[in-house]
Coordinates of C-alpha atoms in Angstrom, one line a residue:
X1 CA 0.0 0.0 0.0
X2 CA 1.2 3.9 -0.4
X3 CA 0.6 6.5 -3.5
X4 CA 3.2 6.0 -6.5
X5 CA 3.4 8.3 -9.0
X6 CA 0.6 11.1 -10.1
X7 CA -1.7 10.5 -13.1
X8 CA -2.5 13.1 -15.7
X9 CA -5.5 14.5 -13.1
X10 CA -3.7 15.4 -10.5
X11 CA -5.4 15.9 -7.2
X12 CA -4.2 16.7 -3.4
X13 CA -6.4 16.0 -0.8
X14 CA -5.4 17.3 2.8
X15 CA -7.1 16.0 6.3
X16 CA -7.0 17.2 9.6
X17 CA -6.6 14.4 12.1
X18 CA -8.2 14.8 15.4
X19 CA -12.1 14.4 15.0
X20 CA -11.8 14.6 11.4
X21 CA -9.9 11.0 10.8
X22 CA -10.0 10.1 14.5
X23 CA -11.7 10.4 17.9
X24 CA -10.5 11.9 20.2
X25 CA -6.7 10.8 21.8
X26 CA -6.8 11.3 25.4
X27 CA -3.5 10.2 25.9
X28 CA -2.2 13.6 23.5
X29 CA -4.5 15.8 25.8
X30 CA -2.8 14.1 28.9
X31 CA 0.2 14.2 27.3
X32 CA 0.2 18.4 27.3
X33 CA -0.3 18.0 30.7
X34 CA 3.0 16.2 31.5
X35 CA 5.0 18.7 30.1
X36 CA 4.1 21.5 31.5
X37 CA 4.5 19.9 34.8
X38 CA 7.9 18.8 33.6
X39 CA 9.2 22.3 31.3
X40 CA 7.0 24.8 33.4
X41 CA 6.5 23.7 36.8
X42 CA 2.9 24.4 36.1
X43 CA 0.1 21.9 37.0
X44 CA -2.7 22.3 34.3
X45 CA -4.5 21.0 31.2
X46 CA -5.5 22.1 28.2
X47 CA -9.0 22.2 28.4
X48 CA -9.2 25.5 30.3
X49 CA -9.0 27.0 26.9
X50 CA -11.3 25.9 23.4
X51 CA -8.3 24.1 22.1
X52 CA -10.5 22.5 18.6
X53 CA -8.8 23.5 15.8
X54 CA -5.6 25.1 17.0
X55 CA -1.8 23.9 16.4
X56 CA -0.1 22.5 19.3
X57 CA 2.4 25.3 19.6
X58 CA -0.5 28.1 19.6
X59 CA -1.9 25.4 23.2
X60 CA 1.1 25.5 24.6
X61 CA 1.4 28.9 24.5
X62 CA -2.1 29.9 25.3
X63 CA -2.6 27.4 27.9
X64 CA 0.5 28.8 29.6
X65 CA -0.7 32.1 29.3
X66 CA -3.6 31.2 30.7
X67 CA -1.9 30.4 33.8
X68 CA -0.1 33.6 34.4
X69 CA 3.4 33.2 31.9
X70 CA 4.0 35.8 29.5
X71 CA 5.2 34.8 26.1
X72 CA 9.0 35.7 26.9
X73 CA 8.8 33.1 30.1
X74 CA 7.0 30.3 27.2
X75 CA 8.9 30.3 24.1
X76 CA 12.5 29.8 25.4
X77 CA 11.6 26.9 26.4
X78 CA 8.8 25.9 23.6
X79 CA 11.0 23.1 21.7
X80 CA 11.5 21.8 24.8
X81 CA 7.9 21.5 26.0
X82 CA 7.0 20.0 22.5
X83 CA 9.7 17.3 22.6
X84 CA 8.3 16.0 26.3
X85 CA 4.8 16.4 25.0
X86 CA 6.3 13.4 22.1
X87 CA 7.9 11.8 25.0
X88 CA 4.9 11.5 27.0
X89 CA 2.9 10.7 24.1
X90 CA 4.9 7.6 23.0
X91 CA 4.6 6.4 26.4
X92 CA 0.8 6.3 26.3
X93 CA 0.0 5.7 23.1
X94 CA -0.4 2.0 23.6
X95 CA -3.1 2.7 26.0
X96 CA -5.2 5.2 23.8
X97 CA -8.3 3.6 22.2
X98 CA -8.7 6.1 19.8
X99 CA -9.6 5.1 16.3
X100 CA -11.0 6.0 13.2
X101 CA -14.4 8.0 12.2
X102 CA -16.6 5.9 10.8
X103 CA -16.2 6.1 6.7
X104 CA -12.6 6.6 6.7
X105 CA -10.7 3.5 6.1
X106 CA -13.1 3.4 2.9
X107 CA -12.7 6.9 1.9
X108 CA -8.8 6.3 2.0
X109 CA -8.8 3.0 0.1
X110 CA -11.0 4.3 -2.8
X111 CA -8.8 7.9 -3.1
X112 CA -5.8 5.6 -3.3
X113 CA -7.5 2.9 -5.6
X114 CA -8.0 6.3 -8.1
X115 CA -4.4 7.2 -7.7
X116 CA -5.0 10.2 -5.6
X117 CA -2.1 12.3 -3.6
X118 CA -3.5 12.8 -0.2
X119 CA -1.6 14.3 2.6
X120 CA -2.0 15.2 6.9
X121 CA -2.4 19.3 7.6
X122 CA -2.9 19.2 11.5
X123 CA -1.9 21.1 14.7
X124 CA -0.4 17.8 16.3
X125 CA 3.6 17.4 16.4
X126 CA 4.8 15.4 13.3
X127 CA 5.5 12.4 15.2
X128 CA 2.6 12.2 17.2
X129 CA 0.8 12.8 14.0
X130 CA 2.3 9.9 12.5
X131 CA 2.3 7.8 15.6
X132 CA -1.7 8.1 15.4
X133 CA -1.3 6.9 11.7
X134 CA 0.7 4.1 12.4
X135 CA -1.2 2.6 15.6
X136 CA -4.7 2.8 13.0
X137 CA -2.7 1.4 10.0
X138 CA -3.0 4.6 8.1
X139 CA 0.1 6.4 7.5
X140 CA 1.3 5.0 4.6
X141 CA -2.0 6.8 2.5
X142 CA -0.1 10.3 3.8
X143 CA 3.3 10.2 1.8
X144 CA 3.4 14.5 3.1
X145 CA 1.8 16.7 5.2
X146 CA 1.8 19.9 7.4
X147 CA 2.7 20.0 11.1
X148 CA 2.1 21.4 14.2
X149 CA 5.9 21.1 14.8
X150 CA 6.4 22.9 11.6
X151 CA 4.8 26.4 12.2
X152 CA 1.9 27.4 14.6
X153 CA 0.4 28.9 11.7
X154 CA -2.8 26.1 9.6
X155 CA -2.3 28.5 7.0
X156 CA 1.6 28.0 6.7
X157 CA 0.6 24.1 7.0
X158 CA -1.5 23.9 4.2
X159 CA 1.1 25.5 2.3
X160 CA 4.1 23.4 3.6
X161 CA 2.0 20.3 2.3
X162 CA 1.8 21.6 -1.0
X163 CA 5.4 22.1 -1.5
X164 CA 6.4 18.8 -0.2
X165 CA 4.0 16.9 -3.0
X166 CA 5.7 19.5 -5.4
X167 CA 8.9 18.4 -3.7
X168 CA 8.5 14.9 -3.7
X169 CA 6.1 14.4 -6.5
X170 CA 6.4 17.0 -9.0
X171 CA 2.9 18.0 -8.0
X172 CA 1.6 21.2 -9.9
X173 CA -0.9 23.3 -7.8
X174 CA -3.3 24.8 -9.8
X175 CA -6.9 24.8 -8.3
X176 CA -6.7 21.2 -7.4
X177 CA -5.8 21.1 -3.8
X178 CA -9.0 20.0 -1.1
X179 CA -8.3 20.2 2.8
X180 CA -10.9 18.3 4.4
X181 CA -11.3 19.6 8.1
X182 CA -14.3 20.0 11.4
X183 CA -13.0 22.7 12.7
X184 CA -13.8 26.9 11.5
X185 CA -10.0 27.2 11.9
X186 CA -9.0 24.5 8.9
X187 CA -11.7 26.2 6.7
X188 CA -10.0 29.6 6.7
X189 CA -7.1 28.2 6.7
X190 CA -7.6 26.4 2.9
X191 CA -9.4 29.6 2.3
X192 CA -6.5 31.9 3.3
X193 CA -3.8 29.1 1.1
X194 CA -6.0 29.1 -1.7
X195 CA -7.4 25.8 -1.7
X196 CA -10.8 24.4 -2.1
X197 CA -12.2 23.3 1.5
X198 CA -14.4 20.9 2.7
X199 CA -16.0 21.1 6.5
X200 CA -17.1 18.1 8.3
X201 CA -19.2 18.4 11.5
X202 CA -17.5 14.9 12.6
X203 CA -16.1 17.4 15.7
X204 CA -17.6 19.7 17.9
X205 CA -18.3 22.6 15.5
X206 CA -22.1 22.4 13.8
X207 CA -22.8 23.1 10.2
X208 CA -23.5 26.6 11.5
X209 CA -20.3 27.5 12.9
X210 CA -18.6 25.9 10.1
X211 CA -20.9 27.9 7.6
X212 CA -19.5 31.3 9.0
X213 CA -16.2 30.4 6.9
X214 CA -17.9 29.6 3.9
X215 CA -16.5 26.3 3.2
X216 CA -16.7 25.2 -0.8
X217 CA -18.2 22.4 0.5
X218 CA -19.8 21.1 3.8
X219 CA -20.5 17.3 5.2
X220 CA -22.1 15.8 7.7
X221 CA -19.2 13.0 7.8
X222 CA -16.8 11.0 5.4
X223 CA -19.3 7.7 4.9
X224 CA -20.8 9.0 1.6
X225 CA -17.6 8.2 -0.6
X226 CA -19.0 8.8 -3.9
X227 CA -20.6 12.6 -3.1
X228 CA -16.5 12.7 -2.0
X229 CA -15.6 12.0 -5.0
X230 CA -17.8 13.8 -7.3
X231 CA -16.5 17.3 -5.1
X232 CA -12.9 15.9 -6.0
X233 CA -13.4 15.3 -9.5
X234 CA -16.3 17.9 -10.8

């Protein structure tokens, strides 16, 4: 399994992770946790603040913030925070019962039976990104993506993505790039990079609050694969 080469209709299609592909990983949001008792000496979580749809930097940093450090006391130590938020993760991973939305694992099989490029633009660190992938069997359908480790900006993300499938596969952008995302923040994000966007309300976020972004396209969820497909190829 994994994409090969690109055929002469060349498509990209980009997914958010959490509650887009997956449920939700309580072993990432415990994770945060860990390290900022470790890097900070500060005993909170991130659910004090509406973390949906932000990058893990931008939690760190607001979370922190939350609890009284200014942004000169956070970002020193930032890399540091993220790498014991990895640490912490990989430790619990085996223990997380996340898994994956319901019409997913179809979705993926059919994009890849049709030859389609399909790559990860989410907030999570690149290796607990992938480490999600792996434990559901998935990875290998996301030969690039976008990172939270990369940039704390979606918008960068989207556009990182893009220029690894350039990169890697001579990919040519040009009004054929879909990010597929439940949360307002990977809307305008696609929106602000340029490419088409498709909202899910698989998350948190109704069709309402997704509709104040005005997605190209909204879902209630991934199981209808050909009305999927017809967006990707009209």
């Amino acid at each position: 399994m994994g994409f090969k080469k690109l055929n002469e209709n060349q498509k990209l299609v980009l997914f958010d992770i959490d509650r887009t592909l997956i449920t939700r990983s309580q072993g990432h949001e415990e994770a945060f946790s860990d390290a900022f008792r470790a890097i900070y000496g500060v005993d909170t979580n991130i659910n004090i603040i509406n973390h949906h749809g932000m990058t893990d930097q931008a939690i760190i940093i607001e979370v922190l913030k939350k609890n009284g450090l200014a942004e000169r006391e956070i970002k020193p130590r930032i890399k540091k925070c993220m790498n014991a938020i990895v640490e912490s993760f990989q430790k619990r991973i085996q223990k997380s019962t996340f898994r994956p939305i319901k019409g997913v694992k179809k979705l993926l099989r059919e994009l890849l039976r049709r030859n389609i490029l399909m790559g990860l633009v989410t907030g999570n660190l690149e290796k607990i990104a992938r480490g999600k992938m792996k434990k559901l069997g998935l990875n290998d359908y996301f030969p690039v993506g976008g990172f939270g480790s990369d940039d704390i900006s979606r918008t960068k993300l989207v556009k990182l993505a893009i220029k690894r499938a350039e990169k890697k596969f001579k990919f040519k952008f040009n009004d054929n790039v879909f990010l597929v995302g439940d949360a307002p923040q990977d809307i305008k994000a696609g929106k602000d990079a340029g490419v088409k966007t498709i909202g899910v309300t698989t998350g948190i976020y109704s069709r309402e609050h997704l509709l104040k972004q005005n997605p190209d396209y909204i879902l209630e969820d991934l199981t209808n694969t050909s009305s999927i497909l017809n967006i990707i190829f009209r």
